[in-house]
Short mmCIF file of C-alpha atoms in Angstrom, two decimals:
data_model
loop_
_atom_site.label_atom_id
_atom_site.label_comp_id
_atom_site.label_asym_id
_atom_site.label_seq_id
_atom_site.Cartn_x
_atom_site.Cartn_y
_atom_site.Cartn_z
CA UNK A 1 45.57 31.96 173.71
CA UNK A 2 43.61 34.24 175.86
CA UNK A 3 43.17 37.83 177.22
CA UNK A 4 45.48 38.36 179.66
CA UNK A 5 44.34 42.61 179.69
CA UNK A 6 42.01 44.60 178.37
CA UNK A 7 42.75 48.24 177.85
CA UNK A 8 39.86 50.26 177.96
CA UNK A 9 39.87 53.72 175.76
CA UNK A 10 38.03 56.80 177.31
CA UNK A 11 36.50 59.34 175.71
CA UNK A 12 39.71 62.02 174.33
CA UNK A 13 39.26 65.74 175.58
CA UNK A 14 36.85 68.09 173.64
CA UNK A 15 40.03 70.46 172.70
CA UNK A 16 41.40 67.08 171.16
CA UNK A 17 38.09 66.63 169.28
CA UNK A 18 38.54 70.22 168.69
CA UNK A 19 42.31 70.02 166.94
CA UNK A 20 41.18 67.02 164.84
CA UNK A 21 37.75 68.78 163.58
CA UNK A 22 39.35 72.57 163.17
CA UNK A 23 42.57 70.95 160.92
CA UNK A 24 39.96 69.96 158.43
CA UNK A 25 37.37 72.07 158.68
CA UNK A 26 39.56 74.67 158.17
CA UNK A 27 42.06 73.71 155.14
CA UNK A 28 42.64 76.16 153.23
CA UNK A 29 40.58 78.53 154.74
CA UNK A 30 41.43 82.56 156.37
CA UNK A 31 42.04 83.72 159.79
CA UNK A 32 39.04 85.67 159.27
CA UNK A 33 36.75 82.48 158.61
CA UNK A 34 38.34 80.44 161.85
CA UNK A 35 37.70 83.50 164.19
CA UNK A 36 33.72 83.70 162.61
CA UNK A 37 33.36 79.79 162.54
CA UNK A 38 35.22 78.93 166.06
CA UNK A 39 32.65 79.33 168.84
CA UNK A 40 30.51 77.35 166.79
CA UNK A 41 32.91 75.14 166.05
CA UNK A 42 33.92 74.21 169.97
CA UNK A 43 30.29 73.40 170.02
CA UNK A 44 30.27 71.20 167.51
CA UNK A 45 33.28 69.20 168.59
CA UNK A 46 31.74 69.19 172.01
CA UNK A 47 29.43 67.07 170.49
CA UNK A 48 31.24 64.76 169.18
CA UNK A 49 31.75 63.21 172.59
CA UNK A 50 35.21 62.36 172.81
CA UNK A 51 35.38 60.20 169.31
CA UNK A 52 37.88 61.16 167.17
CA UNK A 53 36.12 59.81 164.03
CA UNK A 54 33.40 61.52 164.40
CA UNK A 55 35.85 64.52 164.91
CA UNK A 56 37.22 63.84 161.56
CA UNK A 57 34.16 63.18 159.91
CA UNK A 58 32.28 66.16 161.22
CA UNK A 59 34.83 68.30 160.70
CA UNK A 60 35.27 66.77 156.55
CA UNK A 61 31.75 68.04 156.34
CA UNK A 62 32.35 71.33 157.85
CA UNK A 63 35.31 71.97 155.06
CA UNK A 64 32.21 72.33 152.40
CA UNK A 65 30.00 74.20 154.89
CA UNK A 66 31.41 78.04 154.10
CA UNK A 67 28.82 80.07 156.48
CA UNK A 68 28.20 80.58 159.86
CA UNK A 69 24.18 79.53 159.36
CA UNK A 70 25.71 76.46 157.88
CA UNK A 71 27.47 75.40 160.83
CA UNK A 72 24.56 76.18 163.01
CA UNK A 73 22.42 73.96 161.08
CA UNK A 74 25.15 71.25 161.97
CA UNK A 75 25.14 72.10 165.58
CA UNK A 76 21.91 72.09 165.61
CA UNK A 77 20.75 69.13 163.76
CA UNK A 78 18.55 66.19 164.94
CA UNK A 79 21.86 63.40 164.25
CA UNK A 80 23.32 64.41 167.43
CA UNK A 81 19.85 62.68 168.92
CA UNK A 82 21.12 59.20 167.34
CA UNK A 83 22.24 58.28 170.75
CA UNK A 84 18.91 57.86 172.03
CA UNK A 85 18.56 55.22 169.83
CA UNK A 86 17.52 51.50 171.85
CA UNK A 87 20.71 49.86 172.45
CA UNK A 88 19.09 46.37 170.93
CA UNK A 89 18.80 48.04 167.19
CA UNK A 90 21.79 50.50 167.92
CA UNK A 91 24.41 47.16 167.01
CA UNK A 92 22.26 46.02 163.98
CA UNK A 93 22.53 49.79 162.36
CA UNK A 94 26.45 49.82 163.08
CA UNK A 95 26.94 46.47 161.20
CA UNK A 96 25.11 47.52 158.55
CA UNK A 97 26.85 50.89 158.44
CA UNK A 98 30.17 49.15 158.76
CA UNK A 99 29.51 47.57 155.29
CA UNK A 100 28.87 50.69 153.57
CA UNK A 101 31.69 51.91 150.94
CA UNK A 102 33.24 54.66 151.70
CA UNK A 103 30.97 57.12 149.22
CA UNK A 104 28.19 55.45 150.42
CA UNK A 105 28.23 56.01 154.36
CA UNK A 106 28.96 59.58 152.95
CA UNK A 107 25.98 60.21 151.42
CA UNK A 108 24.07 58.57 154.09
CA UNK A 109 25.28 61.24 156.62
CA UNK A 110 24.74 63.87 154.07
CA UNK A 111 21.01 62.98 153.50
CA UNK A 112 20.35 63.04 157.05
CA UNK A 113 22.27 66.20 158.03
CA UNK A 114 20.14 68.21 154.85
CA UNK A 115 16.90 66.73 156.10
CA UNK A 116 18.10 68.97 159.04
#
């Protein structure tokens, strides 16, 4: 049995990125902390480049990250460089990431993100 089509996804909108990073990011919190955090915020999902689990993982950080210096820090962190990593090593760190637990890719992204 063979292909007979191949649907190919596209990037989704930054304000998507947006909706999926903002509902976590901001659980729980005050109007007051979405209207200080939400420029920033649009920036960050910008970032994310249309991937919705980066979205959601970005914006499960950002739930722990209570100031606006904190979410610079994000913004302005080296990990959003990762994509100028060579394409021939870029599939060997995916595998390997792909076999990390859950609490393990975790921690990963949190060691790099403090290294700043």
């Amino acid at each position: 049995m063979g292909i007979t089509y191949m649907h190919t996804l596209e990037p989704l909108p930054d304000s998507y990125c947006w909706s999926v990073l903002s509902q976590l990011a901001f659980q729980g919190r005050g109007e007051t902390d979405r209207e200080m955090l939400k420029e920033t915020g649009l920036e960050i999902a910008k970032k994310c480049k249309g991937l919705p689990l980066a979205a959601k993982t970005i914006g499960g950080l950002l739930r722990f990250k209570t100031s606006l210096q904190e979410w610079q820090e994000i913004l302005d962190s080296k990990m959003w460089e990762l994509e100028k990593v060579r394409k021939d090593l870029f599939p060997l760190l995916t595998l390997s990431y792909n076999e990390l637990s859950c609490h393990e890719a975790l921690l990963l992204l949190l060691r790099h993100l403090s290294k700043g």
